């Protein structure tokens, strides 16, 4: 197949040769095809990219075989170099504070984290086409110094997937899909990183890891955002903006030097009892007694007002502000606690994880 253009060949001694290393001085050396063994000629023109081409027709040459053999050679070369051979794959991680954190939720406080390792720290040998059990590994990575270390098989595919029997054998397998010389160059120059969706056979250059330890490990995580209540000496309070909730760790630390109390409240605006309600009553229970219109028996909800949802039912009979701000209750002689509402809030407090920021 004279139309096939390759960037790699082998010399008479079987060494891999990159077309980039071929010059006018050594272009007359003998070069051979990785796939079919036929003789290749270096093309070093000034118009087209330099490449190797078959000297004569090669009807049995197969680009798939070429890519497969090239990938094996380049990965073995990478392993046998003095550089690290880094791999990265996803492992399940759960929060190490799950037994002590009030905000822990099993379904949320976990993550799939990309973990990196250098195989050269544990392995010292890489061989092509090595038998292992009932299989032949494209590349077998093992340790001469520690023979008991389980070997790793690197399986390379261009079109055909790794045999199902291999995948289910229990051996540690790194399955790589190569699609081009450029793809192989990336594998040679960069860490081998598990694809985000390794099971998708349509992924170009998909990489999957089989039988590697991926079960849950524990480490500190910050997977949740928690509303934070701030109370000030004036009686004013606010809850952090919904788009700016601190993380489950950040919420435990004070962040406003002017606030007399900061609370992480694991409750969102999903029902009638809001973080504001819980914050005010928790503050009161902690000795920070604060009057607020929100807790007054004469208050009603008003919808449709952008800046104020308080309606004072006494504004006509007692000439109080019709739409008072919450802290105005501090100086209101008619303020009376809504005992029924406070009872409901205290019930909600008993069911709500709350942390005092320190």
Coordinates of C-alpha atoms in Angstrom, one line a residue:
X1 CA 0.0 0.0 0.0
X2 CA 2.2 2.9 -1.2
X3 CA -0.2 5.5 -0.1
X4 CA 0.3 4.9 3.6
X5 CA 2.6 7.4 5.3
X6 CA 4.3 6.6 8.5
X7 CA 6.4 8.8 10.8
X8 CA 8.2 5.7 12.3
X9 CA 10.2 2.8 11.0
X10 CA 12.8 0.4 12.3
X11 CA 16.4 0.2 11.2
X12 CA 18.4 -2.9 10.3
X13 CA 19.1 -3.6 14.0
X14 CA 15.3 -3.3 14.9
X15 CA 15.6 0.1 16.6
X16 CA 12.7 2.4 16.3
X17 CA 13.4 5.5 14.1
X18 CA 11.5 8.7 14.0
X19 CA 11.4 10.4 10.6
X20 CA 12.4 13.6 12.5
X21 CA 15.8 12.0 13.2
X22 CA 16.5 11.2 9.5
X23 CA 18.7 13.6 7.6
X24 CA 20.2 13.9 4.2
X25 CA 23.3 12.2 5.5
X26 CA 21.6 9.1 6.8
X27 CA 18.6 8.8 4.6
X28 CA 20.3 6.1 2.5
X29 CA 20.3 3.7 5.5
X30 CA 17.9 0.8 5.4
X31 CA 14.5 1.3 7.0
X32 CA 11.7 -1.2 7.4
X33 CA 8.0 -1.1 8.2
X34 CA 6.8 -2.0 11.7
X35 CA 3.7 -3.6 10.3
X36 CA 4.7 -5.7 7.3
X37 CA 8.5 -5.6 7.4
X38 CA 8.7 -4.1 3.9
X39 CA 11.4 -1.6 3.1
X40 CA 10.6 2.0 3.5
X41 CA 12.1 5.1 2.0
X42 CA 12.3 8.4 3.9
X43 CA 10.5 11.3 2.1
X44 CA 12.2 14.5 3.1
X45 CA 10.7 17.0 0.6
X46 CA 10.2 20.7 1.2
X47 CA 6.4 20.7 0.5
X48 CA 4.8 17.8 2.3
X49 CA 5.6 16.7 5.9
X50 CA 8.5 14.3 6.1
X51 CA 7.4 10.7 6.3
X52 CA 8.3 7.1 5.5
X53 CA 6.7 5.4 2.5
X54 CA 6.9 1.9 1.2
X55 CA 9.6 1.4 -1.5
X56 CA 7.3 -0.8 -3.5
X57 CA 3.7 -1.9 -3.3
X58 CA 2.8 -3.4 0.1
X59 CA -0.7 -4.9 -0.3
X60 CA -0.6 -6.7 3.0
X61 CA 0.5 -3.7 5.1
X62 CA -2.0 -2.8 7.7
X63 CA -2.2 0.6 9.5
X64 CA -4.0 -1.0 12.4
X65 CA -1.1 -3.4 13.0
X66 CA 1.4 -0.5 12.6
X67 CA -0.4 1.6 15.2
X68 CA -0.6 -1.3 17.6
X69 CA 3.1 -2.2 17.3
X70 CA 4.1 1.4 17.5
X71 CA 2.1 2.0 20.7
X72 CA 3.8 -1.0 22.3
X73 CA 7.3 0.1 21.3
X74 CA 6.7 3.7 22.5
X75 CA 5.2 2.7 25.8
X76 CA 7.9 0.3 26.5
X77 CA 10.5 2.9 25.6
X78 CA 8.7 5.3 28.0
X79 CA 8.8 2.8 30.9
X80 CA 12.4 1.9 30.3
X81 CA 13.5 5.5 30.3
X82 CA 14.7 7.2 33.5
X83 CA 11.5 9.2 33.7
X84 CA 8.5 8.4 35.9
X85 CA 5.7 6.3 34.3
X86 CA 2.6 8.1 35.7
X87 CA -0.9 6.8 35.6
X88 CA -4.1 8.4 37.0
X89 CA -7.4 6.7 37.6
X90 CA -10.6 7.5 39.4
X91 CA -11.1 6.3 43.0
X92 CA -14.2 6.7 45.2
X93 CA -13.6 8.9 48.2
X94 CA -15.8 9.6 51.2
X95 CA -15.4 12.3 53.7
X96 CA -13.1 11.4 56.6
X97 CA -15.2 13.5 59.0
X98 CA -18.4 11.6 58.4
X99 CA -18.6 10.5 62.1
X100 CA -18.1 14.0 63.5
X101 CA -19.6 16.4 61.0
X102 CA -23.1 17.5 61.5
X103 CA -23.5 18.3 57.8
X104 CA -22.5 14.8 56.6
X105 CA -24.9 13.2 54.1
X106 CA -23.9 9.9 52.7
X107 CA -25.3 10.6 49.2
X108 CA -23.5 14.0 48.9
X109 CA -20.3 13.7 50.9
X110 CA -18.4 11.5 48.5
X111 CA -16.6 12.0 45.3
X112 CA -14.9 10.3 42.4
X113 CA -11.3 11.6 42.6
X114 CA -8.5 11.3 40.0
X115 CA -5.6 9.7 41.8
X116 CA -2.1 9.6 40.4
X117 CA 0.7 7.1 40.8
X118 CA 4.2 6.4 39.4
X119 CA 4.5 2.8 38.4
X120 CA 8.2 3.0 38.5
X121 CA 8.0 3.3 42.3
X122 CA 6.8 -0.3 42.4
X123 CA 7.8 -1.9 39.1
X124 CA 11.1 -2.3 37.2
X125 CA 10.4 -4.4 34.2
X126 CA 8.3 -4.0 31.0
X127 CA 8.2 -6.6 28.3
X128 CA 6.2 -7.1 25.1
X129 CA 3.9 -10.0 24.2
X130 CA 4.4 -11.8 27.5
X131 CA 2.4 -14.9 28.5
X132 CA 0.5 -14.6 31.8
X133 CA -2.0 -17.3 32.8
X134 CA -4.1 -18.1 29.7
X135 CA -3.3 -14.8 28.0
X136 CA -0.7 -12.9 26.2
X137 CA -0.2 -9.4 27.4
X138 CA 0.6 -6.7 24.9
X139 CA 2.9 -5.2 27.6
X140 CA 3.5 -6.8 30.9
X141 CA 4.8 -4.6 33.7
X142 CA 6.3 -6.5 36.7
X143 CA 8.8 -6.3 39.4
X144 CA 12.0 -8.4 39.6
X145 CA 12.9 -7.0 42.9
X146 CA 9.5 -7.7 44.4
X147 CA 8.1 -10.8 42.5
X148 CA 5.0 -11.0 44.7
X149 CA 3.8 -7.6 43.4
X150 CA 0.8 -8.3 41.1
X151 CA 1.8 -7.5 37.5
X152 CA 0.0 -5.0 35.3
X153 CA -1.1 -5.7 31.8
X154 CA -1.3 -2.9 29.2
X155 CA -3.6 -3.8 26.4
X156 CA -3.7 -1.7 23.3
X157 CA -6.5 -1.6 20.8
X158 CA -7.0 0.2 17.6
X159 CA -10.4 -1.1 16.7
X160 CA -11.0 -4.3 18.7
X161 CA -11.7 -4.1 22.4
X162 CA -9.8 -6.0 25.1
X163 CA -11.0 -9.5 25.4
X164 CA -13.8 -9.8 27.9
X165 CA -12.1 -12.9 29.4
X166 CA -9.0 -10.8 30.1
X167 CA -11.0 -7.9 31.6
X168 CA -12.8 -10.3 34.0
X169 CA -9.7 -12.4 34.8
X170 CA -8.8 -10.3 37.9
X171 CA -5.5 -9.1 36.5
X172 CA -4.8 -5.4 36.7
X173 CA -5.3 -4.1 33.2
X174 CA -4.8 -0.7 31.6
X175 CA -6.8 -0.8 28.3
X176 CA -5.8 1.9 25.8
X177 CA -7.4 2.8 22.6
X178 CA -5.0 4.3 20.0
X179 CA -6.3 6.1 16.9
X180 CA -3.4 7.8 15.4
X181 CA 0.4 8.5 15.7
X182 CA -0.5 11.7 17.4
X183 CA -2.6 9.8 20.0
X184 CA 0.4 7.6 20.7
X185 CA 2.7 10.6 21.0
X186 CA 0.4 11.9 23.7
X187 CA 0.5 8.6 25.6
X188 CA 4.3 8.7 25.4
X189 CA 4.7 12.3 26.6
X190 CA 1.9 12.6 29.2
X191 CA 0.5 10.5 32.1
X192 CA -1.9 7.8 31.2
X193 CA -5.2 9.2 32.5
X194 CA -8.4 7.2 32.8
X195 CA -11.1 8.7 30.5
X196 CA -14.0 10.3 32.2
X197 CA -16.3 7.8 30.4
X198 CA -13.9 4.9 29.8
X199 CA -16.8 2.5 28.9
X200 CA -17.7 4.6 25.9
X201 CA -16.2 2.8 23.0
X202 CA -16.7 5.9 20.8
X203 CA -14.3 7.9 22.8
X204 CA -11.2 8.7 20.8
X205 CA -8.3 7.5 22.8
X206 CA -10.4 6.0 25.6
X207 CA -8.5 4.7 28.5
X208 CA -9.9 2.3 31.2
X209 CA -8.5 0.7 34.3
X210 CA -9.7 -2.8 35.3
X211 CA -9.2 -4.6 38.7
X212 CA -7.4 -1.6 40.2
X213 CA -8.4 -0.7 43.8
X214 CA -11.2 1.8 43.4
X215 CA -13.2 1.2 46.5
X216 CA -13.8 4.1 48.9
X217 CA -11.0 5.7 50.8
X218 CA -11.4 8.5 53.3
X219 CA -10.1 12.1 53.1
X220 CA -11.3 15.6 54.0
X221 CA -13.9 16.7 51.4
X222 CA -16.0 19.9 50.9
X223 CA -18.9 18.7 48.9
X224 CA -21.8 20.7 50.4
X225 CA -22.8 24.4 50.6
X226 CA -24.5 25.5 53.8
X227 CA -26.5 28.7 54.4
X228 CA -24.9 30.9 57.0
X229 CA -26.8 33.2 59.4
X230 CA -25.1 36.4 60.6
X231 CA -26.5 38.4 63.6
X232 CA -25.4 41.9 64.5
X233 CA -25.6 44.0 67.7
X234 CA -28.3 46.2 66.1
X235 CA -30.6 43.2 65.8
X236 CA -30.1 43.1 62.0
X237 CA -29.3 39.7 60.4
X238 CA -28.7 38.3 57.0
X239 CA -28.2 34.9 55.5
X240 CA -25.5 34.4 52.9
X241 CA -26.7 34.7 49.3
X242 CA -27.9 31.5 47.8
X243 CA -25.2 31.7 45.1
X244 CA -22.5 32.3 47.7
X245 CA -23.2 29.8 50.4
X246 CA -19.9 28.8 52.1
X247 CA -18.7 25.2 52.0
X248 CA -19.4 22.8 54.8
X249 CA -16.0 23.5 56.2
X250 CA -15.9 27.2 55.7
X251 CA -19.2 27.7 57.4
X252 CA -17.7 26.5 60.7
X253 CA -15.3 29.5 60.8
X254 CA -16.2 33.1 61.6
X255 CA -16.0 35.4 58.6
X256 CA -17.5 38.7 59.6
X257 CA -15.8 40.6 62.4
X258 CA -18.9 42.7 63.0
X259 CA -21.2 39.8 63.6
X260 CA -21.9 38.8 67.2
X261 CA -23.1 35.4 66.1
X262 CA -22.6 33.3 63.0
X263 CA -24.4 30.0 62.5
X264 CA -24.1 27.3 59.8
X265 CA -27.7 26.1 59.3
X266 CA -28.4 23.1 57.2
X267 CA -31.7 24.2 56.0
X268 CA -32.7 25.9 52.8
X269 CA -35.8 27.9 51.7
X270 CA -37.9 24.8 51.1
X271 CA -40.7 25.4 53.6
X272 CA -42.2 28.0 55.9
X273 CA -39.4 27.8 58.4
X274 CA -36.4 29.6 56.9
X275 CA -32.8 29.9 58.0
X276 CA -33.7 33.4 59.3
X277 CA -36.3 32.0 61.7
X278 CA -34.0 29.3 62.9
X279 CA -31.1 31.7 63.3
X280 CA -33.1 34.2 65.4
X281 CA -34.5 31.6 67.7
X282 CA -31.2 29.7 68.0
X283 CA -29.6 33.1 68.9
X284 CA -32.3 33.6 71.5
X285 CA -31.7 30.1 72.9
X286 CA -28.0 30.9 73.2
X287 CA -28.7 34.1 75.2
X288 CA -28.7 36.6 72.3
X289 CA -32.3 37.7 72.9
X290 CA -33.4 39.7 69.8
X291 CA -36.8 41.1 68.8
X292 CA -37.6 40.9 65.1
X293 CA -40.9 41.6 63.3
X294 CA -40.5 38.2 61.7
X295 CA -41.3 36.6 65.1
X296 CA -44.1 39.0 66.1
X297 CA -47.7 37.7 66.5
X298 CA -49.0 40.9 64.7
X299 CA -47.0 40.2 61.5
X300 CA -48.3 38.8 58.3
X301 CA -46.6 37.7 55.1
X302 CA -47.0 39.9 52.1
X303 CA -46.1 38.6 48.7
X304 CA -45.3 40.8 45.7
X305 CA -43.0 43.2 47.5
X306 CA -39.4 43.0 46.4
X307 CA -37.8 44.4 49.5
X308 CA -40.1 43.8 52.4
X309 CA -42.4 40.9 53.3
X310 CA -43.5 42.2 56.7
X311 CA -47.0 43.6 57.1
X312 CA -47.8 44.9 60.6
X313 CA -51.5 44.2 61.4
X314 CA -51.4 47.2 63.9
X315 CA -50.5 49.9 61.4
X316 CA -54.0 51.3 61.2
X317 CA -55.0 51.0 64.9
X318 CA -51.6 51.8 66.5
X319 CA -50.0 53.8 63.7
X320 CA -47.1 51.5 63.4
X321 CA -45.1 51.2 60.2
X322 CA -47.2 49.3 57.6
X323 CA -44.2 47.5 56.2
X324 CA -41.5 47.5 58.9
X325 CA -38.0 46.2 58.6
X326 CA -37.4 43.3 61.0
X327 CA -35.1 45.1 63.4
X328 CA -37.7 47.8 64.0
X329 CA -39.3 45.4 66.5
X330 CA -36.4 46.3 68.8
X331 CA -38.1 49.6 69.7
X332 CA -41.7 48.6 69.2
X333 CA -43.8 48.7 72.3
X334 CA -46.4 46.5 70.7
X335 CA -44.1 43.6 69.8
X336 CA -45.3 40.3 71.1
X337 CA -43.7 37.0 70.3
X338 CA -45.6 34.6 68.2
X339 CA -45.6 31.6 70.6
X340 CA -47.1 29.2 68.1
X341 CA -44.5 30.1 65.4
X342 CA -41.6 29.9 67.9
X343 CA -42.8 26.5 69.0
X344 CA -42.7 25.4 65.3
X345 CA -39.3 26.9 64.8
X346 CA -37.9 25.1 67.9
X347 CA -39.2 21.9 66.6
X348 CA -37.4 22.6 63.3
X349 CA -34.3 23.4 65.2
X350 CA -34.3 19.9 66.8
X351 CA -34.3 18.5 63.3
X352 CA -31.8 20.8 61.7
X353 CA -28.0 20.5 61.9
X354 CA -26.6 23.8 63.2
X355 CA -23.0 24.7 63.9
X356 CA -21.8 27.9 65.8
X357 CA -19.0 29.4 63.8
X358 CA -15.8 29.9 65.8

